[in-house]
Amino acid sequence: MALLNPAGAAAATPDSGAGHGPRVLLSAREDQLDSTLALARVAAHLGDLRPTGWSEREPPPVAALVCDDTAATERLLTLGVPVVHLRSGPPDPTAGEAPPGRALVRVHRPGWLPEPGPPVRGAPPTGVLAPRRTRRSPSRSGTLVLLSLWRVPEAEAGAFASGALRELVSAALHRTGSCTVVADTALGLVRSALAEHPGVRVLRAAEADPDALHADAAVFLASPVLGALALAQARRAPLALLPPLGPVQRALAGQLDQVLPLPSADDPDDPGLWSPPSAAGPWHLLDPALDDLRGAQRVARTLRQLALAPL
């Protein structure tokens, strides 16, 4: 077997800072922003575990963390590899995917976010998956746009990219001097829509470090996705939400409206969008007792336990 994951999934590879303990495979959907953000944040807490990609020249890993990719999880389970399956929020109502039956399932969900329905048995929520480093650069500048087009209908994505996104990027370049757009999928569409703005950088989420980019950015605009919320909450940073695209983002935006008054990035001519307050914004409204921001540590601990004492 030369390839672990089906198309659309990315596996982490070892780096020079990896541990020397048991080998664990890390995998995420590279076309889903929440999936890649979740994997990176959990991977930062693995300690001595040694992240690896699949290789036929080595024995199978002792355990695996798979973010959102049900097919990859099922394939690993068939090979006898125990899996922690991390799902980003509730399942897409249009996808029809069932949770993998023999994996340890965890659901990436902040403790302060209202449940859209009854909790799924056997799938405890993680709480906020915060970035490991919460400090921001004192000399930050420019605008960061985190854009998720995962499972957004092509016509809707195209209309947004050529309309609202183009106008926001133009205003960001004018108001803040620079703009970086990090998108999970449909990169060709985004680059084509922004071609008239040569000063903007368009990066693929699976190959970028959005958490580090955010630390250096003065203005933060993002799709309503869990990973972006966690980033702003953990750093007590201003965040303006892009219009929700697709059913998953609209569902999350509706839940957010019940508890958190986040501004919308729907008017590029609004000067307040480009000069956000230095204060924490609305994050102080959340009850700190509802979430300790340690979701990534908890998932890493579960993976470590599975690697050291497999079921």
mmCIF file of N, CA, C and O in Angstrom, residues 115-169:
data_model
loop_
_atom_site.group_PDB
_atom_site.id
_atom_site.type_symbol
_atom_site.label_atom_id
_atom_site.label_comp_id
_atom_site.label_asym_id
_atom_site.label_seq_id
_atom_site.Cartn_x
_atom_site.Cartn_y
_atom_site.Cartn_z
ATOM 1 N N GLU A 115 -25.300 23.531 21.870
ATOM 2 C CA GLU A 115 -25.415 22.285 21.119
ATOM 3 C C GLU A 115 -26.536 22.429 20.088
ATOM 4 O O GLU A 115 -27.632 22.901 20.411
ATOM 5 N N PRO A 116 -26.291 21.990 18.834
ATOM 6 C CA PRO A 116 -27.355 22.079 17.832
ATOM 7 C C PRO A 116 -28.412 21.001 17.989
ATOM 8 O O PRO A 116 -29.466 21.049 17.370
ATOM 9 N N GLY A 117 -28.120 20.015 18.820
ATOM 10 C CA GLY A 117 -29.045 18.907 19.033
ATOM 11 C C GLY A 117 -28.538 18.072 20.186
ATOM 12 O O GLY A 117 -27.624 18.471 20.903
ATOM 13 N N PRO A 118 -29.097 16.894 20.399
ATOM 14 C CA PRO A 118 -28.614 16.046 21.495
ATOM 15 C C PRO A 118 -27.181 15.600 21.248
ATOM 16 O O PRO A 118 -26.784 15.357 20.104
ATOM 17 N N PRO A 119 -26.356 15.507 22.295
ATOM 18 C CA PRO A 119 -24.973 15.063 22.122
ATOM 19 C C PRO A 119 -24.909 13.656 21.535
ATOM 20 O O PRO A 119 -25.781 12.818 21.795
ATOM 21 N N VAL A 120 -23.884 13.413 20.734
ATOM 22 C CA VAL A 120 -23.683 12.097 20.148
ATOM 23 C C VAL A 120 -23.020 11.198 21.186
ATOM 24 O O VAL A 120 -21.971 11.540 21.742
ATOM 25 N N ARG A 121 -23.630 10.066 21.467
ATOM 26 C CA ARG A 121 -23.062 9.161 22.460
ATOM 27 C C ARG A 121 -21.699 8.648 22.017
ATOM 28 O O ARG A 121 -21.496 8.307 20.848
ATOM 29 N N GLY A 122 -20.770 8.597 22.958
ATOM 30 C CA GLY A 122 -19.442 8.083 22.648
ATOM 31 C C GLY A 122 -18.556 9.055 21.915
ATOM 32 O O GLY A 122 -17.499 8.660 21.412
ATOM 33 N N ALA A 123 -18.966 10.319 21.809
ATOM 34 C CA ALA A 123 -18.164 11.330 21.102
ATOM 35 C C ALA A 123 -18.085 12.581 21.950
ATOM 36 O O ALA A 123 -18.756 13.583 21.661
ATOM 37 N N PRO A 124 -17.293 12.573 23.031
ATOM 38 C CA PRO A 124 -17.229 13.739 23.916
ATOM 39 C C PRO A 124 -16.612 14.950 23.226
ATOM 40 O O PRO A 124 -15.721 14.810 22.378
ATOM 41 N N PRO A 125 -17.069 16.159 23.573
ATOM 42 C CA PRO A 125 -16.477 17.370 22.991
ATOM 43 C C PRO A 125 -15.096 17.643 23.571
ATOM 44 O O PRO A 125 -14.797 17.285 24.704
ATOM 45 N N THR A 126 -14.271 18.300 22.793
ATOM 46 C CA THR A 126 -12.895 18.582 23.213
ATOM 47 C C THR A 126 -12.761 19.886 23.980
ATOM 48 O O THR A 126 -11.840 20.070 24.755
ATOM 49 N N GLY A 127 -13.673 20.829 23.764
ATOM 50 C CA GLY A 127 -13.415 22.204 24.174
ATOM 51 C C GLY A 127 -12.593 22.893 23.093
ATOM 52 O O GLY A 127 -12.349 22.346 22.011
ATOM 53 N N VAL A 128 -12.165 24.103 23.364
ATOM 54 C CA VAL A 128 -11.429 24.900 22.388
ATOM 55 C C VAL A 128 -10.048 24.297 22.119
ATOM 56 O O VAL A 128 -9.309 23.975 23.055
ATOM 57 N N LEU A 129 -9.710 24.139 20.849
ATOM 58 C CA LEU A 129 -8.360 23.718 20.442
ATOM 59 C C LEU A 129 -7.548 24.984 20.192
ATOM 60 O O LEU A 129 -7.505 25.514 19.084
ATOM 61 N N ALA A 130 -6.901 25.465 21.215
ATOM 62 C CA ALA A 130 -6.175 26.730 21.123
ATOM 63 C C ALA A 130 -4.785 26.520 20.540
ATOM 64 O O ALA A 130 -4.209 25.432 20.650
ATOM 65 N N PRO A 131 -4.209 27.553 19.914
ATOM 66 C CA PRO A 131 -2.818 27.463 19.465
ATOM 67 C C PRO A 131 -1.886 27.379 20.657
ATOM 68 O O PRO A 131 -2.195 27.892 21.745
ATOM 69 N N ARG A 132 -0.745 26.749 20.469
ATOM 70 C CA ARG A 132 0.199 26.599 21.581
ATOM 71 C C ARG A 132 0.754 27.945 22.029
ATOM 72 O O ARG A 132 0.919 28.202 23.214
ATOM 73 N N ARG A 133 1.040 28.817 21.074
ATOM 74 C CA ARG A 133 1.584 30.142 21.404
ATOM 75 C C ARG A 133 0.481 31.180 21.268
ATOM 76 O O ARG A 133 -0.120 31.321 20.210
ATOM 77 N N THR A 134 0.220 31.910 22.331
ATOM 78 C CA THR A 134 -0.858 32.893 22.321
ATOM 79 C C THR A 134 -0.358 34.325 22.187
ATOM 80 O O THR A 134 -1.164 35.247 22.045
ATOM 81 N N ARG A 135 0.945 34.525 22.201
ATOM 82 C CA ARG A 135 1.480 35.880 22.103
ATOM 83 C C ARG A 135 1.400 36.381 20.664
ATOM 84 O O ARG A 135 1.634 35.633 19.711
ATOM 85 N N ARG A 136 1.089 37.669 20.499
ATOM 86 C CA ARG A 136 1.074 38.307 19.185
ATOM 87 C C ARG A 136 2.225 39.299 19.094
ATOM 88 O O ARG A 136 2.694 39.824 20.104
ATOM 89 N N SER A 137 2.672 39.567 17.875
ATOM 90 C CA SER A 137 3.776 40.489 17.664
ATOM 91 C C SER A 137 3.348 41.911 18.029
ATOM 92 O O SER A 137 2.278 42.371 17.613
ATOM 93 N N PRO A 138 4.178 42.639 18.777
ATOM 94 C CA PRO A 138 3.831 44.031 19.100
ATOM 95 C C PRO A 138 3.876 44.938 17.877
ATOM 96 O O PRO A 138 3.300 46.018 17.885
ATOM 97 N N SER A 139 4.559 44.510 16.834
ATOM 98 C CA SER A 139 4.674 45.322 15.621
ATOM 99 C C SER A 139 3.841 44.739 14.484
ATOM 100 O O SER A 139 4.208 44.852 13.313
ATOM 101 N N ARG A 140 2.738 44.098 14.796
ATOM 102 C CA ARG A 140 1.923 43.445 13.778
ATOM 103 C C ARG A 140 1.352 44.466 12.795
ATOM 104 O O ARG A 140 1.095 45.619 13.137
ATOM 105 N N SER A 141 1.131 43.980 11.585
ATOM 106 C CA SER A 141 0.639 44.855 10.523
ATOM 107 C C SER A 141 -0.063 44.010 9.463
ATOM 108 O O SER A 141 0.067 42.784 9.429
ATOM 109 N N GLY A 142 -0.801 44.687 8.600
ATOM 110 C CA GLY A 142 -1.453 43.987 7.499
ATOM 111 C C GLY A 142 -2.696 43.229 7.938
ATOM 112 O O GLY A 142 -3.117 43.264 9.099
ATOM 113 N N THR A 143 -3.296 42.540 6.975
ATOM 114 C CA THR A 143 -4.549 41.825 7.178
ATOM 115 C C THR A 143 -4.373 40.348 6.872
ATOM 116 O O THR A 143 -3.741 39.985 5.876
ATOM 117 N N LEU A 144 -4.921 39.496 7.726
ATOM 118 C CA LEU A 144 -4.988 38.060 7.465
ATOM 119 C C LEU A 144 -6.445 37.679 7.229
ATOM 120 O O LEU A 144 -7.320 37.998 8.034
ATOM 121 N N VAL A 145 -6.693 36.979 6.119
ATOM 122 C CA VAL A 145 -8.020 36.455 5.797
ATOM 123 C C VAL A 145 -7.937 34.932 5.804
ATOM 124 O O VAL A 145 -7.203 34.343 4.999
ATOM 125 N N LEU A 146 -8.662 34.297 6.725
ATOM 126 C CA LEU A 146 -8.772 32.835 6.743
ATOM 127 C C LEU A 146 -10.082 32.475 6.062
ATOM 128 O O LEU A 146 -11.163 32.775 6.582
ATOM 129 N N LEU A 147 -9.969 31.830 4.917
ATOM 130 C CA LEU A 147 -11.142 31.563 4.084
ATOM 131 C C LEU A 147 -11.347 30.061 3.931
ATOM 132 O O LEU A 147 -10.446 29.345 3.488
ATOM 133 N N SER A 148 -12.526 29.589 4.302
ATOM 134 C CA SER A 148 -12.868 28.186 4.084
ATOM 135 C C SER A 148 -13.934 28.077 3.001
ATOM 136 O O SER A 148 -15.024 28.653 3.127
ATOM 137 N N LEU A 149 -13.608 27.330 1.950
ATOM 138 C CA LEU A 149 -14.564 27.034 0.880
ATOM 139 C C LEU A 149 -14.889 25.544 0.849
ATOM 140 O O LEU A 149 -15.404 25.035 -0.135
ATOM 141 N N TRP A 150 -14.599 24.855 1.946
ATOM 142 C CA TRP A 150 -14.869 23.428 2.042
ATOM 143 C C TRP A 150 -16.369 23.160 1.940
ATOM 144 O O TRP A 150 -17.170 23.712 2.674
ATOM 145 N N ARG A 151 -16.723 22.331 0.987
ATOM 146 C CA ARG A 151 -18.107 21.932 0.742
ATOM 147 C C ARG A 151 -19.035 23.116 0.510
ATOM 148 O O ARG A 151 -20.231 23.054 0.789
ATOM 149 N N VAL A 152 -18.479 24.203 -0.003
ATOM 150 C CA VAL A 152 -19.300 25.333 -0.428
ATOM 151 C C VAL A 152 -19.616 25.130 -1.908
ATOM 152 O O VAL A 152 -18.714 24.853 -2.698
ATOM 153 N N PRO A 153 -20.886 25.226 -2.307
ATOM 154 C CA PRO A 153 -21.221 25.066 -3.729
ATOM 155 C C PRO A 153 -20.381 25.975 -4.612
ATOM 156 O O PRO A 153 -20.104 27.125 -4.250
ATOM 157 N N GLU A 154 -19.964 25.459 -5.758
ATOM 158 C CA GLU A 154 -19.034 26.192 -6.623
ATOM 159 C C GLU A 154 -19.576 27.558 -7.021
ATOM 160 O O GLU A 154 -18.839 28.548 -7.031
ATOM 161 N N ALA A 155 -20.867 27.629 -7.340
ATOM 162 C CA ALA A 155 -21.433 28.913 -7.766
ATOM 163 C C ALA A 155 -21.386 29.930 -6.621
ATOM 164 O O ALA A 155 -21.075 31.110 -6.833
ATOM 165 N N GLU A 156 -21.677 29.467 -5.405
ATOM 166 C CA GLU A 156 -21.645 30.366 -4.241
ATOM 167 C C GLU A 156 -20.217 30.829 -3.955
ATOM 168 O O GLU A 156 -19.981 32.004 -3.672
ATOM 169 N N ALA A 157 -19.262 29.900 -4.040
ATOM 170 C CA ALA A 157 -17.861 30.255 -3.810
ATOM 171 C C ALA A 157 -17.367 31.247 -4.855
ATOM 172 O O ALA A 157 -16.665 32.210 -4.538
ATOM 173 N N GLY A 158 -17.714 31.012 -6.109
ATOM 174 C CA GLY A 158 -17.276 31.900 -7.177
ATOM 175 C C GLY A 158 -17.843 33.299 -7.041
ATOM 176 O O GLY A 158 -17.132 34.296 -7.238
ATOM 177 N N ALA A 159 -19.127 33.396 -6.689
ATOM 178 C CA ALA A 159 -19.748 34.704 -6.526
ATOM 179 C C ALA A 159 -19.103 35.471 -5.365
ATOM 180 O O ALA A 159 -18.875 36.689 -5.458
ATOM 181 N N PHE A 160 -18.787 34.764 -4.275
ATOM 182 C CA PHE A 160 -18.155 35.434 -3.141
ATOM 183 C C PHE A 160 -16.745 35.895 -3.491
ATOM 184 O O PHE A 160 -16.353 37.029 -3.180
ATOM 185 N N ALA A 161 -15.964 35.019 -4.147
ATOM 186 C CA ALA A 161 -14.576 35.362 -4.464
ATOM 187 C C ALA A 161 -14.484 36.555 -5.405
ATOM 188 O O ALA A 161 -13.635 37.440 -5.218
ATOM 189 N N SER A 162 -15.344 36.589 -6.409
ATOM 190 C CA SER A 162 -15.271 37.671 -7.393
ATOM 191 C C SER A 162 -15.985 38.932 -6.942
ATOM 192 O O SER A 162 -15.837 39.986 -7.572
ATOM 193 N N GLY A 163 -16.757 38.844 -5.850
ATOM 194 C CA GLY A 163 -17.481 39.995 -5.348
ATOM 195 C C GLY A 163 -16.942 40.491 -4.019
ATOM 196 O O GLY A 163 -16.029 41.307 -3.962
ATOM 197 N N ALA A 164 -17.504 39.965 -2.936
ATOM 198 C CA ALA A 164 -17.176 40.468 -1.594
ATOM 199 C C ALA A 164 -15.707 40.295 -1.249
ATOM 200 O O ALA A 164 -15.081 41.193 -0.667
ATOM 201 N N LEU A 165 -15.125 39.133 -1.588
ATOM 202 C CA LEU A 165 -13.715 38.905 -1.238
ATOM 203 C C LEU A 165 -12.809 39.885 -1.972
ATOM 204 O O LEU A 165 -11.881 40.457 -1.374
ATOM 205 N N ARG A 166 -13.055 40.089 -3.246
ATOM 206 C CA ARG A 166 -12.232 41.020 -4.020
ATOM 207 C C ARG A 166 -12.297 42.428 -3.427
ATOM 208 O O ARG A 166 -11.274 43.117 -3.312
ATOM 209 N N GLU A 167 -13.482 42.868 -3.030
ATOM 210 C CA GLU A 167 -13.632 44.207 -2.460
ATOM 211 C C GLU A 167 -12.930 44.311 -1.107
ATOM 212 O O GLU A 167 -12.292 45.329 -0.806
ATOM 213 N N LEU A 168 -13.040 43.250 -0.278
ATOM 214 C CA LEU A 168 -12.381 43.275 1.029
ATOM 215 C C LEU A 168 -10.866 43.311 0.884
ATOM 216 O O LEU A 168 -10.176 44.048 1.595
ATOM 217 N N VAL A 169 -10.339 42.512 -0.040
ATOM 218 C CA VAL A 169 -8.889 42.478 -0.232
ATOM 219 C C VAL A 169 -8.385 43.825 -0.752
ATOM 220 O O VAL A 169 -7.337 44.318 -0.318
#
